[in-house]
Amino acid sequence: MSHITDRFRADSALALGRTEVETVPGQMFEDVLRHATVQRRSLLRGTFGATIAAVFGGSMLTACGGGDDDAVAAPAADNFKVSFKGVTAATGDTVVVPEGYTVDVMFSAGDAVVAGSVPFTGTFLGSADTEKFAGGQHDGMFFYELPGVDPSKGGLLAINHEAPDAKILSATGTYNAATATAEEKKIVLSSVGVSVIEIELKDGKWAVKKDSPYNKRYTGNSSYGVSGPAAPVVGATVIGTLNNCSSGTTPWGTYLTCEETTDNYLDPTQNANGYGWVVEIDPQGKLANTPVKRTALGRFDHENTSYMLDAQNNMALYMGDDGTPGCIYKFVPSAKVNLADRTANGTVLDNGTLYAAKFNADGTGQWIALVQGTNNLTVGATDPGLVPQSATAPTPTTVDFTTQADVLINTKAAARVAGATQMDRPEWVSVGPDKKIYVTLTKNGSRKVADAANPRAGNPHGHIIRWSETGDSPLATTFTWEIFLLGGDTRFTDATAKGNIVGDTFSSPDGLRVDPQGRLWVQTDANTDAAITNTFGNNAMYHVDPVTKKSTRFLVGPDGCEITGIAYTPDLKTFFVNIQHPEKTWPSNVQGNTLPARSSTVVIRRTDGRPVGA
């Protein structure tokens, strides 16, 4: 959702008289709409409040995605070969799944979370209550096992809330950060962050376990610790996490929620350096050092994380910067992971080396260390700027990298200075069981200068890149890569829009996960105007065969939505998927109530009890 975040930041800054906010051509909301040929600009004129009302309350909201590896493979006795009959492209106010599957709404914005909390039932509530119910814009998520609980029948689900579902917060759906009262700020900030819920399979349906002691909210009003090399500059604590887009997990079972904004546009009185980090949370609530913002992982518009672990327990954590353009990163901790004692990993993410990727034209690549004093990261460094976005090279700027904290706080500039490749909006990264790594490049319609890894100047439908580390090692500093596929459809007349997808075509790949059986799942975040839906239908979820690259549509979402977030039980017989910002009446039309359309988590299962997708 980086272009909307950028718009929020710009309008917030103007309202408060600030001028230093960064805006990115092709990322501002008007630019996105112009490239999509959607004539809705009039809705975006005026105040920040009007912008938030339009975005939160309407169908224009385009967000990001939500993924990661699972250490526990599904039982080998089941046949996981993909054999489902794909669904056709469709529009309509419903969720479509293949024949022989069921889909149930389990968890919606405004549902009760914390024990004793009051859900939204149509009456608007104060911050004391909104702080305890489900936030909005469900995004990345992970399923966690619980000691003593059969994971096929219960566990924990950690879910990101990227932005408010405004229709459940106030009658007007408007918000102006510059004039909001303290209570209005608390209400809006309560709708972002993370929900941790205990869920169970009961009477054939998955549901939230009411009043479980595990049920918790982490919001824009909560306090977070700060650790790592930039902590002395950022401060010991930060109030709030927001724009919690996608997420990741660690080998020791903690949840990594990713902040896709480098300032707090909902409360601009907070120091911008406190945002744009990866936040570690223990879903079981037992580790004393969480939640904490891990500054060693860099500050940028984080999408998700995905890890690779070798036989010696060395780890690499991969990340994308959902910027237009942005770079791809990996963090290699100095210490090995301790799989025998999860409490022994409290500082693993605080010490190590952050790298940015350079993709060479010959299919090779390097990981460039972002370490102060090396790779031009010195006082008086020259930042080339957003080179791909202009046919004429932008005027370079000077950046001083005096300490490692400077590098981590200004990671975007550091990556550019060091020579990393600026990519077409890197979103989800996922490491497969075969150690091949995938990343979605959602799109960049305003790219002017193409390169080998971003081959379309003007990339309206995005692409996916796959790479392998040298020796399949998380410690490698070189890799080989390929363009896995180009989004688009051959029915378009514009050559840059045709793509090369085999099978069911799609635009704007975003959510991405390789499951424990090596099956690749892709979710889309395309514009929802008729020019797109007439070709691709509504946003959807696809299986793409890693070998043949054939795409098969698995699920179609309701009108106006984005499909994002994917989690599953270890046996792969239950999938959880998030439906973000539906625009009409779903899920109320299937729940039999009159509440507003709301972001929701759905449960997908087979009627015969076999693994999903098989």
PDB file of C-alpha atoms in Angstrom, residues 126-390:
ATOM      1  CA  GLY A 126     -14.599   4.560  22.177  1.00  0.00           C
ATOM      2  CA  SER A 127     -10.885   3.840  22.180  1.00  0.00           C
ATOM      3  CA  ALA A 128     -11.045   1.708  25.328  1.00  0.00           C
ATOM      4  CA  ASP A 129     -13.108  -0.785  23.306  1.00  0.00           C
ATOM      5  CA  THR A 130     -11.592  -0.366  19.826  1.00  0.00           C
ATOM      6  CA  GLU A 131      -8.180  -1.062  21.349  1.00  0.00           C
ATOM      7  CA  LYS A 132      -9.407  -4.573  22.187  1.00  0.00           C
ATOM      8  CA  PHE A 133     -11.244  -5.616  19.030  1.00  0.00           C
ATOM      9  CA  ALA A 134      -9.845  -6.606  15.630  1.00  0.00           C
ATOM     10  CA  GLY A 135      -8.135  -3.899  13.626  1.00  0.00           C
ATOM     11  CA  GLY A 136      -8.665  -3.238   9.935  1.00  0.00           C
ATOM     12  CA  GLN A 137      -7.213  -4.180   6.563  1.00  0.00           C
ATOM     13  CA  HIS A 138      -6.121  -7.745   7.470  1.00  0.00           C
ATOM     14  CA  ASP A 139      -2.829  -8.552   5.746  1.00  0.00           C
ATOM     15  CA  GLY A 140       0.128 -10.846   6.445  1.00  0.00           C
ATOM     16  CA  MET A 141      -0.355 -13.657   8.964  1.00  0.00           C
ATOM     17  CA  PHE A 142       1.100 -16.871  10.393  1.00  0.00           C
ATOM     18  CA  PHE A 143      -0.241 -19.951  12.123  1.00  0.00           C
ATOM     19  CA  TYR A 144       1.578 -21.088  15.263  1.00  0.00           C
ATOM     20  CA  GLU A 145       1.293 -24.373  17.100  1.00  0.00           C
ATOM     21  CA  LEU A 146       0.513 -24.466  20.813  1.00  0.00           C
ATOM     22  CA  PRO A 147       2.042 -26.965  23.253  1.00  0.00           C
ATOM     23  CA  GLY A 148      -0.380 -29.805  23.950  1.00  0.00           C
ATOM     24  CA  VAL A 149      -2.781 -28.820  21.140  1.00  0.00           C
ATOM     25  CA  ASP A 150      -3.311 -30.895  17.988  1.00  0.00           C
ATOM     26  CA  PRO A 151      -2.297 -28.334  15.290  1.00  0.00           C
ATOM     27  CA  SER A 152      -4.878 -29.739  12.889  1.00  0.00           C
ATOM     28  CA  LYS A 153      -7.542 -28.649  15.358  1.00  0.00           C
ATOM     29  CA  GLY A 154      -6.169 -25.538  17.048  1.00  0.00           C
ATOM     30  CA  GLY A 155      -3.382 -23.016  17.422  1.00  0.00           C
ATOM     31  CA  LEU A 156      -2.588 -19.327  17.273  1.00  0.00           C
ATOM     32  CA  LEU A 157      -3.037 -16.994  14.324  1.00  0.00           C
ATOM     33  CA  ALA A 158      -1.054 -13.745  14.261  1.00  0.00           C
ATOM     34  CA  ILE A 159      -2.598 -11.258  11.828  1.00  0.00           C
ATOM     35  CA  ASN A 160      -1.392  -7.859  10.632  1.00  0.00           C
ATOM     36  CA  HIS A 161      -3.732  -4.858  10.413  1.00  0.00           C
ATOM     37  CA  GLU A 162      -2.373  -2.535   7.763  1.00  0.00           C
ATOM     38  CA  ALA A 163      -4.781   0.386   8.036  1.00  0.00           C
ATOM     39  CA  PRO A 164      -8.146   1.271   9.613  1.00  0.00           C
ATOM     40  CA  ASP A 165     -11.471  -0.053   8.353  1.00  0.00           C
ATOM     41  CA  ALA A 166     -12.971   3.402   8.872  1.00  0.00           C
ATOM     42  CA  LYS A 167     -16.612   2.362   8.502  1.00  0.00           C
ATOM     43  CA  ILE A 168     -16.504   0.554  11.834  1.00  0.00           C
ATOM     44  CA  LEU A 169     -14.769   3.429  13.652  1.00  0.00           C
ATOM     45  CA  SER A 170     -16.937   6.496  13.032  1.00  0.00           C
ATOM     46  CA  ALA A 171     -20.059   7.628  11.251  1.00  0.00           C
ATOM     47  CA  THR A 172     -18.132   9.940   8.903  1.00  0.00           C
ATOM     48  CA  GLY A 173     -15.062   7.840   8.152  1.00  0.00           C
ATOM     49  CA  THR A 174     -12.960  10.998   8.103  1.00  0.00           C
ATOM     50  CA  TYR A 175      -9.801  11.780  10.014  1.00  0.00           C
ATOM     51  CA  ASN A 176      -7.474  14.759  10.018  1.00  0.00           C
ATOM     52  CA  ALA A 177      -4.219  14.113  11.867  1.00  0.00           C
ATOM     53  CA  ALA A 178      -3.574  17.826  12.317  1.00  0.00           C
ATOM     54  CA  THR A 179      -6.885  18.561  14.077  1.00  0.00           C
ATOM     55  CA  ALA A 180      -7.863  15.196  15.576  1.00  0.00           C
ATOM     56  CA  THR A 181      -8.610  15.076  19.282  1.00  0.00           C
ATOM     57  CA  ALA A 182      -6.612  12.744  21.503  1.00  0.00           C
ATOM     58  CA  GLU A 183      -9.540  10.324  21.546  1.00  0.00           C
ATOM     59  CA  GLU A 184      -9.924  10.389  17.753  1.00  0.00           C
ATOM     60  CA  LYS A 185      -6.233   9.600  17.397  1.00  0.00           C
ATOM     61  CA  LYS A 186      -6.477   6.699  19.802  1.00  0.00           C
ATOM     62  CA  ILE A 187      -9.443   5.224  17.947  1.00  0.00           C
ATOM     63  CA  VAL A 188      -7.725   5.367  14.554  1.00  0.00           C
ATOM     64  CA  LEU A 189      -4.402   4.122  15.924  1.00  0.00           C
ATOM     65  CA  SER A 190      -6.150   1.209  17.635  1.00  0.00           C
ATOM     66  CA  SER A 191      -7.129  -0.124  14.197  1.00  0.00           C
ATOM     67  CA  VAL A 192      -3.568  -0.820  13.039  1.00  0.00           C
ATOM     68  CA  GLY A 193      -0.973  -3.244  14.359  1.00  0.00           C
ATOM     69  CA  VAL A 194      -1.464  -6.947  15.081  1.00  0.00           C
ATOM     70  CA  SER A 195      -4.073  -9.319  16.473  1.00  0.00           C
ATOM     71  CA  VAL A 196      -3.041 -12.618  18.040  1.00  0.00           C
ATOM     72  CA  ILE A 197      -5.992 -14.991  18.379  1.00  0.00           C
ATOM     73  CA  GLU A 198      -6.359 -18.570  19.506  1.00  0.00           C
ATOM     74  CA  ILE A 199      -8.445 -20.504  17.018  1.00  0.00           C
ATOM     75  CA  GLU A 200      -9.972 -23.962  17.185  1.00  0.00           C
ATOM     76  CA  LEU A 201     -11.834 -26.414  14.983  1.00  0.00           C
ATOM     77  CA  LYS A 202     -15.136 -27.029  16.683  1.00  0.00           C
ATOM     78  CA  ASP A 203     -18.214 -28.759  15.239  1.00  0.00           C
ATOM     79  CA  GLY A 204     -16.582 -28.738  11.813  1.00  0.00           C
ATOM     80  CA  LYS A 205     -15.847 -24.988  11.740  1.00  0.00           C
ATOM     81  CA  TRP A 206     -12.805 -22.936  12.643  1.00  0.00           C
ATOM     82  CA  ALA A 207     -13.538 -20.098  15.062  1.00  0.00           C
ATOM     83  CA  VAL A 208     -11.805 -17.724  17.452  1.00  0.00           C
ATOM     84  CA  LYS A 209     -11.608 -19.161  20.942  1.00  0.00           C
ATOM     85  CA  LYS A 210     -13.422 -16.558  22.985  1.00  0.00           C
ATOM     86  CA  ASP A 211     -11.627 -15.056  25.993  1.00  0.00           C
ATOM     87  CA  SER A 212      -8.458 -17.106  25.444  1.00  0.00           C
ATOM     88  CA  PRO A 213      -5.538 -15.715  27.486  1.00  0.00           C
ATOM     89  CA  TYR A 214      -3.496 -15.793  24.267  1.00  0.00           C
ATOM     90  CA  ASN A 215      -5.811 -13.292  22.540  1.00  0.00           C
ATOM     91  CA  LYS A 216      -3.972  -9.960  22.366  1.00  0.00           C
ATOM     92  CA  ARG A 217      -3.799  -6.697  20.422  1.00  0.00           C
ATOM     93  CA  TYR A 218      -0.639  -4.754  19.593  1.00  0.00           C
ATOM     94  CA  THR A 219      -1.681  -1.365  18.212  1.00  0.00           C
ATOM     95  CA  GLY A 220      -0.630   2.111  17.201  1.00  0.00           C
ATOM     96  CA  ASN A 221      -1.088   3.105  20.832  1.00  0.00           C
ATOM     97  CA  SER A 222       1.063   0.353  22.356  1.00  0.00           C
ATOM     98  CA  SER A 223       4.637   0.821  23.544  1.00  0.00           C
ATOM     99  CA  TYR A 224       7.464  -1.034  21.774  1.00  0.00           C
ATOM    100  CA  GLY A 225      11.057  -1.592  22.781  1.00  0.00           C
ATOM    101  CA  VAL A 226      13.908  -0.687  20.446  1.00  0.00           C
ATOM    102  CA  SER A 227      17.099  -2.707  20.020  1.00  0.00           C
ATOM    103  CA  GLY A 228      20.084  -2.931  17.717  1.00  0.00           C
ATOM    104  CA  PRO A 229      22.658  -0.422  16.454  1.00  0.00           C
ATOM    105  CA  ALA A 230      20.185   2.427  15.820  1.00  0.00           C
ATOM    106  CA  ALA A 231      18.524   2.205  19.239  1.00  0.00           C
ATOM    107  CA  PRO A 232      20.654   5.000  20.778  1.00  0.00           C
ATOM    108  CA  VAL A 233      19.334   7.380  18.110  1.00  0.00           C
ATOM    109  CA  VAL A 234      15.746   6.128  17.904  1.00  0.00           C
ATOM    110  CA  GLY A 235      15.299   5.856  21.663  1.00  0.00           C
ATOM    111  CA  ALA A 236      14.578   3.078  24.118  1.00  0.00           C
ATOM    112  CA  THR A 237      10.864   2.929  23.289  1.00  0.00           C
ATOM    113  CA  VAL A 238       8.514   3.964  20.498  1.00  0.00           C
ATOM    114  CA  ILE A 239       4.771   4.491  20.768  1.00  0.00           C
ATOM    115  CA  GLY A 240       2.904   2.640  18.057  1.00  0.00           C
ATOM    116  CA  THR A 241       3.369   0.375  15.104  1.00  0.00           C
ATOM    117  CA  LEU A 242       1.415   0.973  11.895  1.00  0.00           C
ATOM    118  CA  ASN A 243       1.121   0.119   8.238  1.00  0.00           C
ATOM    119  CA  ASN A 244       1.671  -3.481   9.314  1.00  0.00           C
ATOM    120  CA  CYS A 245       1.713  -4.942   5.865  1.00  0.00           C
ATOM    121  CA  SER A 246       3.031  -8.440   5.478  1.00  0.00           C
ATOM    122  CA  SER A 247       5.022 -10.371   8.033  1.00  0.00           C
ATOM    123  CA  GLY A 248       7.332 -13.266   8.709  1.00  0.00           C
ATOM    124  CA  THR A 249       8.277 -15.825  11.295  1.00  0.00           C
ATOM    125  CA  THR A 250      11.517 -16.969  12.915  1.00  0.00           C
ATOM    126  CA  PRO A 251      12.874 -20.487  13.457  1.00  0.00           C
ATOM    127  CA  TRP A 252      12.301 -19.986  17.191  1.00  0.00           C
ATOM    128  CA  GLY A 253       8.601 -19.213  16.730  1.00  0.00           C
ATOM    129  CA  THR A 254       8.286 -15.443  17.006  1.00  0.00           C
ATOM    130  CA  TYR A 255       6.254 -13.242  14.690  1.00  0.00           C
ATOM    131  CA  LEU A 256       7.863 -10.480  12.618  1.00  0.00           C
ATOM    132  CA  THR A 257       5.388  -7.736  11.734  1.00  0.00           C
ATOM    133  CA  CYS A 258       6.666  -5.349   9.080  1.00  0.00           C
ATOM    134  CA  GLU A 259       6.059  -1.593   9.055  1.00  0.00           C
ATOM    135  CA  GLU A 260       5.486  -0.316   5.530  1.00  0.00           C
ATOM    136  CA  THR A 261       5.887   3.340   6.380  1.00  0.00           C
ATOM    137  CA  THR A 262       8.843   5.418   7.498  1.00  0.00           C
ATOM    138  CA  ASP A 263       6.794   7.887   9.489  1.00  0.00           C
ATOM    139  CA  ASN A 264       3.644   7.941  11.628  1.00  0.00           C
ATOM    140  CA  TYR A 265       1.191   9.696   9.318  1.00  0.00           C
ATOM    141  CA  LEU A 266      -1.686   9.002  11.724  1.00  0.00           C
ATOM    142  CA  ASP A 267       0.110  10.856  14.520  1.00  0.00           C
ATOM    143  CA  PRO A 268       2.819  13.042  12.954  1.00  0.00           C
ATOM    144  CA  THR A 269       3.838  14.426  16.349  1.00  0.00           C
ATOM    145  CA  GLN A 270       5.820  11.200  16.811  1.00  0.00           C
ATOM    146  CA  ASN A 271       9.439  11.135  15.577  1.00  0.00           C
ATOM    147  CA  ALA A 272       9.587   9.563  12.104  1.00  0.00           C
ATOM    148  CA  ASN A 273      12.694   7.567  13.041  1.00  0.00           C
ATOM    149  CA  GLY A 274      10.488   5.326  15.185  1.00  0.00           C
ATOM    150  CA  TYR A 275       8.790   3.759  12.149  1.00  0.00           C
ATOM    151  CA  GLY A 276       9.781   1.660   9.148  1.00  0.00           C
ATOM    152  CA  TRP A 277      11.166  -1.245  11.194  1.00  0.00           C
ATOM    153  CA  VAL A 278      10.556  -4.965  11.669  1.00  0.00           C
ATOM    154  CA  VAL A 279       8.890  -5.641  15.023  1.00  0.00           C
ATOM    155  CA  GLU A 280       9.385  -8.987  16.787  1.00  0.00           C
ATOM    156  CA  ILE A 281       6.453 -10.315  18.823  1.00  0.00           C
ATOM    157  CA  ASP A 282       6.112 -13.584  20.701  1.00  0.00           C
ATOM    158  CA  PRO A 283       2.599 -14.856  19.867  1.00  0.00           C
ATOM    159  CA  GLN A 284       2.615 -16.906  23.061  1.00  0.00           C
ATOM    160  CA  GLY A 285       3.436 -13.781  25.073  1.00  0.00           C
ATOM    161  CA  LYS A 286       6.137 -15.559  27.084  1.00  0.00           C
ATOM    162  CA  LEU A 287       9.377 -13.914  25.956  1.00  0.00           C
ATOM    163  CA  ALA A 288      10.210 -10.847  28.009  1.00  0.00           C
ATOM    164  CA  ASN A 289      12.088  -9.092  25.202  1.00  0.00           C
ATOM    165  CA  THR A 290       9.112  -8.701  22.869  1.00  0.00           C
ATOM    166  CA  PRO A 291       7.563  -6.722  21.309  1.00  0.00           C
ATOM    167  CA  VAL A 292      10.640  -4.905  20.061  1.00  0.00           C
ATOM    168  CA  LYS A 293      11.672  -2.986  16.936  1.00  0.00           C
ATOM    169  CA  ARG A 294      14.819  -4.603  15.513  1.00  0.00           C
ATOM    170  CA  THR A 295      16.857  -1.774  13.971  1.00  0.00           C
ATOM    171  CA  ALA A 296      19.633  -4.025  12.619  1.00  0.00           C
ATOM    172  CA  LEU A 297      17.184  -5.075   9.877  1.00  0.00           C
ATOM    173  CA  GLY A 298      17.079  -1.555   8.437  1.00  0.00           C
ATOM    174  CA  ARG A 299      14.445   1.143   8.087  1.00  0.00           C
ATOM    175  CA  PHE A 300      12.409   1.190   4.883  1.00  0.00           C
ATOM    176  CA  ASP A 301       8.922   0.336   3.619  1.00  0.00           C
ATOM    177  CA  HIS A 302       9.078  -3.267   4.806  1.00  0.00           C
ATOM    178  CA  GLU A 303       6.799  -5.765   3.074  1.00  0.00           C
ATOM    179  CA  ASN A 304       7.606  -9.114   4.672  1.00  0.00           C
ATOM    180  CA  THR A 305      10.412 -11.378   5.819  1.00  0.00           C
ATOM    181  CA  SER A 306      11.330 -14.944   4.902  1.00  0.00           C
ATOM    182  CA  TYR A 307      14.202 -16.962   6.320  1.00  0.00           C
ATOM    183  CA  MET A 308      16.661 -19.573   5.128  1.00  0.00           C
ATOM    184  CA  LEU A 309      18.348 -21.850   7.678  1.00  0.00           C
ATOM    185  CA  ASP A 310      21.226 -24.212   6.952  1.00  0.00           C
ATOM    186  CA  ALA A 311      22.272 -27.451   8.693  1.00  0.00           C
ATOM    187  CA  GLN A 312      24.598 -25.535  11.011  1.00  0.00           C
ATOM    188  CA  ASN A 313      21.740 -23.194  12.048  1.00  0.00           C
ATOM    189  CA  ASN A 314      23.112 -20.173  10.198  1.00  0.00           C
ATOM    190  CA  MET A 315      20.232 -17.973   9.109  1.00  0.00           C
ATOM    191  CA  ALA A 316      19.492 -15.325   6.497  1.00  0.00           C
ATOM    192  CA  LEU A 317      16.384 -13.177   6.640  1.00  0.00           C
ATOM    193  CA  TYR A 318      15.153 -11.825   3.280  1.00  0.00           C
ATOM    194  CA  MET A 319      13.134  -8.611   2.917  1.00  0.00           C
ATOM    195  CA  GLY A 320      11.674  -6.365   0.229  1.00  0.00           C
ATOM    196  CA  ASP A 321      11.208  -2.587   0.235  1.00  0.00           C
ATOM    197  CA  ASP A 322       7.761  -1.896  -1.195  1.00  0.00           C
ATOM    198  CA  GLY A 323       8.923   1.356  -2.748  1.00  0.00           C
ATOM    199  CA  THR A 324       8.584   2.654  -6.284  1.00  0.00           C
ATOM    200  CA  PRO A 325      11.335   1.688  -6.828  1.00  0.00           C
ATOM    201  CA  GLY A 326      12.782  -0.195  -3.851  1.00  0.00           C
ATOM    202  CA  CYS A 327      15.586  -2.634  -3.160  1.00  0.00           C
ATOM    203  CA  ILE A 328      15.795  -6.217  -1.912  1.00  0.00           C
ATOM    204  CA  TYR A 329      17.668  -6.974   1.306  1.00  0.00           C
ATOM    205  CA  LYS A 330      18.908  -9.802   3.458  1.00  0.00           C
ATOM    206  CA  PHE A 331      20.146  -9.808   7.040  1.00  0.00           C
ATOM    207  CA  VAL A 332      22.640 -12.409   8.218  1.00  0.00           C
ATOM    208  CA  PRO A 333      22.917 -12.636  12.017  1.00  0.00           C
ATOM    209  CA  SER A 334      26.340 -12.997  13.591  1.00  0.00           C
ATOM    210  CA  ALA A 335      25.067 -15.727  15.923  1.00  0.00           C
ATOM    211  CA  LYS A 336      23.645 -19.105  15.028  1.00  0.00           C
ATOM    212  CA  VAL A 337      20.030 -19.882  15.832  1.00  0.00           C
ATOM    213  CA  ASN A 338      19.430 -21.981  18.955  1.00  0.00           C
ATOM    214  CA  LEU A 339      16.639 -24.408  18.073  1.00  0.00           C
ATOM    215  CA  ALA A 340      16.843 -26.202  21.408  1.00  0.00           C
ATOM    216  CA  ASP A 341      15.959 -23.159  23.511  1.00  0.00           C
ATOM    217  CA  ARG A 342      13.731 -20.469  22.004  1.00  0.00           C
ATOM    218  CA  THR A 343      14.543 -18.103  24.887  1.00  0.00           C
ATOM    219  CA  ALA A 344      18.208 -18.070  23.835  1.00  0.00           C
ATOM    220  CA  ASN A 345      17.523 -16.136  20.601  1.00  0.00           C
ATOM    221  CA  GLY A 346      16.675 -12.797  22.168  1.00  0.00           C
ATOM    222  CA  THR A 347      19.516 -10.880  20.478  1.00  0.00           C
ATOM    223  CA  VAL A 348      19.946 -12.882  17.261  1.00  0.00           C
ATOM    224  CA  LEU A 349      18.288 -10.118  15.232  1.00  0.00           C
ATOM    225  CA  ASP A 350      20.345  -7.348  16.840  1.00  0.00           C
ATOM    226  CA  ASN A 351      23.817  -8.231  15.563  1.00  0.00           C
ATOM    227  CA  GLY A 352      24.805  -9.103  12.021  1.00  0.00           C
ATOM    228  CA  THR A 353      25.205  -7.745   8.502  1.00  0.00           C
ATOM    229  CA  LEU A 354      22.516  -6.125   6.382  1.00  0.00           C
ATOM    230  CA  TYR A 355      22.955  -6.542   2.616  1.00  0.00           C
ATOM    231  CA  ALA A 356      21.236  -5.137  -0.487  1.00  0.00           C
ATOM    232  CA  ALA A 357      20.967  -7.035  -3.779  1.00  0.00           C
ATOM    233  CA  LYS A 358      22.598  -6.090  -7.066  1.00  0.00           C
ATOM    234  CA  PHE A 359      21.173  -7.943 -10.100  1.00  0.00           C
ATOM    235  CA  ASN A 360      23.653  -8.140 -12.989  1.00  0.00           C
ATOM    236  CA  ALA A 361      22.607  -8.404 -16.629  1.00  0.00           C
ATOM    237  CA  ASP A 362      24.299 -11.803 -17.030  1.00  0.00           C
ATOM    238  CA  GLY A 363      22.014 -13.499 -14.477  1.00  0.00           C
ATOM    239  CA  THR A 364      24.452 -13.264 -11.580  1.00  0.00           C
ATOM    240  CA  GLY A 365      24.119 -11.078  -8.527  1.00  0.00           C
ATOM    241  CA  GLN A 366      25.922  -9.816  -5.452  1.00  0.00           C
ATOM    242  CA  TRP A 367      24.890  -9.020  -1.909  1.00  0.00           C
ATOM    243  CA  ILE A 368      26.418  -5.654  -1.052  1.00  0.00           C
ATOM    244  CA  ALA A 369      27.125  -5.115   2.640  1.00  0.00           C
ATOM    245  CA  LEU A 370      25.501  -1.990   4.066  1.00  0.00           C
ATOM    246  CA  VAL A 371      28.216  -1.318   6.610  1.00  0.00           C
ATOM    247  CA  GLN A 372      29.371   2.181   7.470  1.00  0.00           C
ATOM    248  CA  GLY A 373      32.824   2.904   6.084  1.00  0.00           C
ATOM    249  CA  THR A 374      32.512   0.396   3.221  1.00  0.00           C
ATOM    250  CA  ASN A 375      30.887   0.486  -0.227  1.00  0.00           C
ATOM    251  CA  ASN A 376      30.884   4.313  -0.279  1.00  0.00           C
ATOM    252  CA  LEU A 377      28.878   4.561   2.950  1.00  0.00           C
ATOM    253  CA  THR A 378      30.921   7.407   4.379  1.00  0.00           C
ATOM    254  CA  VAL A 379      30.574  11.080   5.235  1.00  0.00           C
ATOM    255  CA  GLY A 380      29.720  13.023   2.080  1.00  0.00           C
ATOM    256  CA  ALA A 381      28.339  10.006   0.196  1.00  0.00           C
ATOM    257  CA  THR A 382      26.571  10.629  -3.112  1.00  0.00           C
ATOM    258  CA  ASP A 383      23.006   9.337  -3.399  1.00  0.00           C
ATOM    259  CA  PRO A 384      22.099   8.945  -7.107  1.00  0.00           C
ATOM    260  CA  GLY A 385      18.365   9.141  -6.326  1.00  0.00           C
ATOM    261  CA  LEU A 386      15.528   7.302  -8.055  1.00  0.00           C
ATOM    262  CA  VAL A 387      17.356   6.728 -11.321  1.00  0.00           C
ATOM    263  CA  PRO A 388      14.809   4.340 -12.960  1.00  0.00           C
ATOM    264  CA  GLN A 389      11.981   6.851 -12.618  1.00  0.00           C
ATOM    265  CA  SER A 390      13.362   9.500 -14.957  1.00  0.00           C
TER     266      SER A 390
END
